[in-house]
Amino acid sequence: MALLKIQQRRAEDDAEYYRARDPEQRKLSQREQILAKMGEAEALKKDLRDQHKDVADKQAPNRVQMKVWSDLQQILKLKKELLAKQMQQADAEGPKVGADENILIL
């Protein structure tokens, strides 16, 4: 019973605040508070949607860039291994008189 009285009093207060001419009094009504919270939620939703769109737009180029980078790393690793093998072969064959030993490393 007491809960019903509290709810009834709250509804009467809310109606009183809503009918008030003073904007400060209107801000006290639950309806105005809920509408303000809904407005904030809509603004947040719009911001999150924009952020999601930005991330989605940047994802494809970033993925391509990461693929290019991993390919470059693999190429450099293979070049390093090839250079090491060439140097081992040159050491195994022994020194060559008059041979040009310039190696270009990129």
C-alpha positions as MATLAB code, in Angstrom:
seq = 'MALLKIQQRRAEDDAEYYRARDPEQRKLSQREQILAKMGEAEALKKDLRDQHKDVADKQAPNRVQMKVWSDLQQILKLKKELLAKQMQQADAEGPKVGADENILIL';
ca = [
       0.000    0.000    0.000;
       2.789    2.402    0.876;
       4.467    1.689   -2.460;
       1.327    2.710   -4.328;
       1.161    5.968   -2.377;
       4.789    6.723   -3.176;
       4.212    6.018   -6.874;
       1.055    8.161   -6.846;
       2.888   11.052   -5.169;
       5.776   10.755   -7.637;
       3.348   10.849  -10.581;
       1.617   13.933   -9.144;
       4.965   15.686   -8.601;
       6.049   14.803  -12.112;
       2.841   16.192  -13.588;
       3.294   19.347  -11.536;
       6.884   19.791  -12.738;
       5.859   19.134  -16.327;
       3.122   21.788  -16.266;
       5.424   24.372  -14.697;
       6.312   27.414  -16.806;
       9.809   27.702  -15.386;
      12.311   25.664  -17.467;
      14.322   24.881  -14.335;
      11.251   23.322  -12.732;
      10.545   21.321  -15.896;
      14.052   19.819  -15.740;
      13.057   18.170  -12.465;
      10.316   16.074  -14.066;
      11.143   12.464  -14.743;
       9.867   12.826  -18.293;
      12.368   15.595  -19.028;
      15.177   13.645  -17.384;
      14.364   10.566  -19.440;
      14.172   12.630  -22.641;
      17.548   14.200  -21.845;
      19.082   10.769  -21.246;
      17.569    9.525  -24.517;
      19.095   12.485  -26.341;
      22.500   11.747  -24.832;
      22.161    8.083  -25.801;
      21.258    9.024  -29.386;
      24.286   11.327  -29.622;
      26.536    8.591  -28.234;
      25.036    6.093  -30.674;
      25.744    8.449  -33.580;
      29.352    8.960  -32.425;
      29.880    5.214  -32.074;
      28.388    4.609  -35.519;
      30.761    7.195  -37.010;
      33.735    5.618  -35.222;
      32.700    2.177  -36.468;
      32.450    3.493  -40.022;
      35.917    5.080  -39.768;
      37.430    1.841  -38.495;
      35.736   -0.168  -41.240;
      36.952    2.286  -43.902;
      40.550    2.106  -42.666;
      40.589   -1.656  -42.142;
      41.023   -2.734  -45.784;
      44.003   -0.462  -46.568;
      45.641   -1.394  -43.266;
      45.216   -5.074  -44.050;
      46.896   -4.571  -47.443;
      49.736   -2.648  -45.785;
      50.260   -5.455  -43.263;
      50.386   -8.024  -46.099;
      52.973   -5.938  -47.956;
      55.029   -5.603  -44.782;
      54.969   -9.333  -44.023;
      55.926  -10.106  -47.637;
      58.850   -7.686  -47.373;
      59.999   -9.301  -44.138;
      59.863  -12.736  -45.752;
      61.850  -11.537  -48.790;
      64.523   -9.989  -46.571;
      64.733  -13.162  -44.492;
      65.228  -15.260  -47.640;
      67.878  -12.853  -48.933;
      69.721  -13.125  -45.631;
      69.628  -16.922  -45.771;
      70.825  -16.906  -49.396;
      73.687  -14.565  -48.526;
      74.708  -16.813  -45.634;
      74.728  -19.846  -47.961;
      76.784  -17.984  -50.551;
      79.322  -16.974  -47.918;
      79.544  -20.568  -46.628;
      80.132  -21.840  -50.160;
      82.787  -19.192  -50.751;
      84.537  -20.186  -47.500;
      84.369  -23.883  -48.406;
      85.853  -23.316  -51.866;
      88.747  -21.391  -50.427;
      90.206  -18.086  -51.508;
      90.282  -17.374  -55.240;
      93.108  -15.362  -56.626;
      91.903  -12.319  -58.507;
      88.190  -13.056  -57.906;
      85.902  -10.106  -57.422;
      84.243  -10.559  -54.008;
      81.953   -7.553  -54.033;
      78.523   -8.517  -52.711;
      75.598   -6.133  -53.005;
      73.263   -6.284  -50.034;
      69.886   -4.603  -50.215;
];
